[in-house]
Amino acid sequence: MPRIGVYICHCGENIAGAVNVEEVRKYAEQLPEVAIARDYLFMCSDPGQELIKQDIRAGLVDRVVVAACTPRTHEPIFREAVAEAGLNKYLFEMANIRDQDSWAHWHDKEGATAKAKKLVASAVAKAAFLEPLEDRFVEVTPAALVVGGGVAGMFAALDLAGMGYQVYLVEKNPSIGGNMAKLDKTFPTNDCSACILTPVMVRVGTHPKIKLLTYSEVESVEGSFGNFKVKVRRKQTYIDWDKCTGCGDCVNACPARIPNEFNEGMDNRRAVYIEFPQAVPKKAVVDLEHCLNCGKRTIGTAPRIHSKTGKPILAPCERACKTGACDRSKAYDPEGEIIELAVGTIIVTTGYRVMDKAPFKEYSPQSPNVVTAMQLERILSATGPTAGHFERPSDKEKPKTIAFVSCVGSRDKRHHTYCSKVCCMYMLKEARLIKEKYPETDIYIFFIDVRTAGKDFEEYYNYCRNLGIKMLRGRVGGVDELPGDRLRVRAYDVDLGAPVELEADLVVLATAIEPAPGLAELGRKLGITCGSEGFLKEMHTKLYPVETPVRGVYIAGCAQGPKDIPEAVSQARAASSAAAVPLTFGKIVVEPLISEVNQRKCSGCGTCEKLCPYSAIKLVEDKGRLRSHIDEALCAGCGVCAAACPSGAITLHGFTNAQISAQIKALAS
Amino acid sequence: MQFEPKIIAFLCNWCSYAGADLAGSLRFQYPPNVTVVRVPCSGRVNPMFILKAFFTGADGVLVGG
């Protein structure tokens, strides 16, 4: 007969504040097959674990139930403790009396206590049917995939490559660099963004262990932790990158004009283009959607022959190309190329995008002089549309009065309820850069709260105020266009307790940071989820901030939530070290919680084979009869087969029929 | 006395069970008459489990996945 030990955690006040622990302990003590029931302030702490270990070592218990928080975070910790004391670690079960009981029924102490008893009874009932299981080990592919080539992705890739692992860096744009490449200066030190970023881009581009896959996107992810099989679609560039030298001759020859995404639509690029002058790799791509097909000749068709000279009539881009990289007669596959990668771990660093000004009708987005902060960043940048000359878009005049509007789309129920975190600091930075260069400029920042938490941030804020940048507390209600390209800002000054109006030459909207487009879809491919705000969810906010519920998949940077560069880089380097652990270890433990077929009961009907979402089941001939066979490496332990098997021949270890039935009985009675 | 239904919820470890954890960590309050059986996937829920729950005294069953 099993001897079950029940250990109830107070979790400080977290459980004990709603659940009468002593009452639950007494109840547990009299449950059938329970040998001992104890409680402790923090069961997961060293003395708490020691309580369990001592009882196992003394031979008092041979199965363990811990009633505490969620098994999703703490099951591995207790299993380890159980194993250390010499018991099979799968002879352990948890009752979730915190996350799903005390916290959720805080004001109903009686109800919470009664529920805790039931949950303990259910765990005890299951524990009686637990069976010892053995861990399996799987070899790890010593390579990693990093999705997203912004500053976070680049550092994650460099760290892993520096440890000697093969890294594949996938970036959807033609160049790595991400949003940081668009910035002029960076707070709080006012480093030139390009000066600190471009050398890193070069290092990434030339590192022998990093394979850059730009203009590419993740198509599908198969396999599991340690052995992911990733298909990457390399979009069609219509330029032979092996031959392209990035000279830009084709770009200069192209007659098409399309709003330039890199300069936030404030100038034009060509249909054949290099993303920006410092691009890595510095290669051209043809934007086929906007290509004018010069001479009415579409790509992939042979040029017409000149009737007089007998020479082919080439398109301007082809004519300009000296290396033969631009060859429009080549039949390119518009679908691009699929590249298959085998990696052990994956880091997602897809970054963010800033909201467009268009949804904010109250701020006159149709005016060219109402710009987003990212647009101002490009205006200030030496590589921007004005080559760093500070001028407003409508008439190229230097603005004399500038108004910044904070929290545009952030902290706003109509758009995003979260704080974008970096806007206060980048508004101050942009204001400071302007004020330092042109002290006569009047700058007003309308804010709701100034949030400058961070090392040296508050000092930066004070410095800006001392420069004479005026801070006004109050939400801006509207921006109106006035004659002479002037703008009227209407706001409510909370400190004055009165409405205020201000005329400005330029209005800057600090628009919200949003998840990168397609993030939810990428999350689905990887099996990780987004929170309500659309950013990827980490496994545990405090303790496992770069891990995800899918083992082997890590997240960093703004894919996880809005953050500044120092934070994004710290997180990226944390993710790379977490992702390197299994690569270094070389093999990983796979829980044996998978399905097993009882060959004698199996009728060979094939129901399970059709239903298995992981294609882990095959019908194999055995002694002249078909029998279901499960590939242990592919089985993910979902139990669909066990639920569907009409013969009851399949057992899912860890969630057997007997175990679940016992739980149901304990909960329902 | 008011009728308090006894509800058994079969929740997938990866989504709805995680959701129930999240509800707790956000301190969302709900009645305590729902108790959870953690399953590795809602596909693990054999219809017999649902019937068994009703036979042994449950008034309602929730399958989340």
XYZ file of N, CA, C and O in Angstrom, chain A residues 48 63 75 173 276 311 337 354 462 526 530 534 548 562 645 652-653:
68
model
N 12.058 23.679 3.813
C 10.815 23.054 3.359
C 11.109 21.774 2.595
O 10.537 20.714 2.870
N 5.448 8.300 -1.649
C 4.839 9.162 -2.655
C 4.677 10.537 -2.013
O 4.400 10.616 -0.819
N 6.800 22.377 -10.129
C 6.882 20.917 -10.185
C 8.330 20.434 -10.365
O 8.776 19.528 -9.659
N 13.774 42.059 -43.140
C 14.175 43.154 -44.018
C 15.468 42.788 -44.762
O 16.157 41.850 -44.393
N 19.382 50.928 -46.528
C 19.987 52.188 -46.075
C 21.482 52.115 -46.325
O 22.025 51.017 -46.527
N 21.537 45.151 -80.766
C 21.890 44.860 -79.379
C 20.628 44.776 -78.519
O 19.628 45.428 -78.838
N 13.119 31.056 -51.930
C 13.792 29.783 -51.714
C 13.517 29.318 -50.291
O 13.465 30.133 -49.368
N 6.537 51.339 -34.524
C 5.864 52.460 -33.872
C 4.546 52.708 -34.602
O 4.453 52.512 -35.812
N 16.285 66.206 -15.473
C 16.565 67.486 -14.816
C 17.432 68.378 -15.699
O 17.210 69.586 -15.787
N 5.656 28.699 -33.320
C 6.582 28.228 -32.295
C 5.863 27.613 -31.101
O 6.490 27.019 -30.237
N 0.910 35.146 -27.150
C 1.026 36.569 -26.880
C 0.101 36.920 -25.726
O -0.960 36.315 -25.574
N -0.467 41.824 -26.985
C 0.092 41.401 -28.268
C 1.580 41.091 -28.264
O 2.126 40.682 -29.276
N 10.150 30.617 -22.340
C 8.734 30.545 -22.694
C 8.222 29.176 -22.270
O 9.024 28.293 -21.945
N 7.530 46.585 -24.536
C 8.323 47.782 -24.821
C 9.498 47.919 -23.859
O 9.340 47.678 -22.669
N -8.540 5.812 -28.268
C -8.384 4.375 -28.552
C -9.629 3.598 -28.133
O -9.988 3.552 -26.951
N -1.335 6.922 -21.367
C -0.479 8.102 -21.344
C 0.123 8.175 -19.947
O -0.583 8.454 -18.974
N 1.416 7.931 -19.853
C 2.058 7.929 -18.543
C 1.978 9.320 -17.907
O 2.221 10.323 -18.560
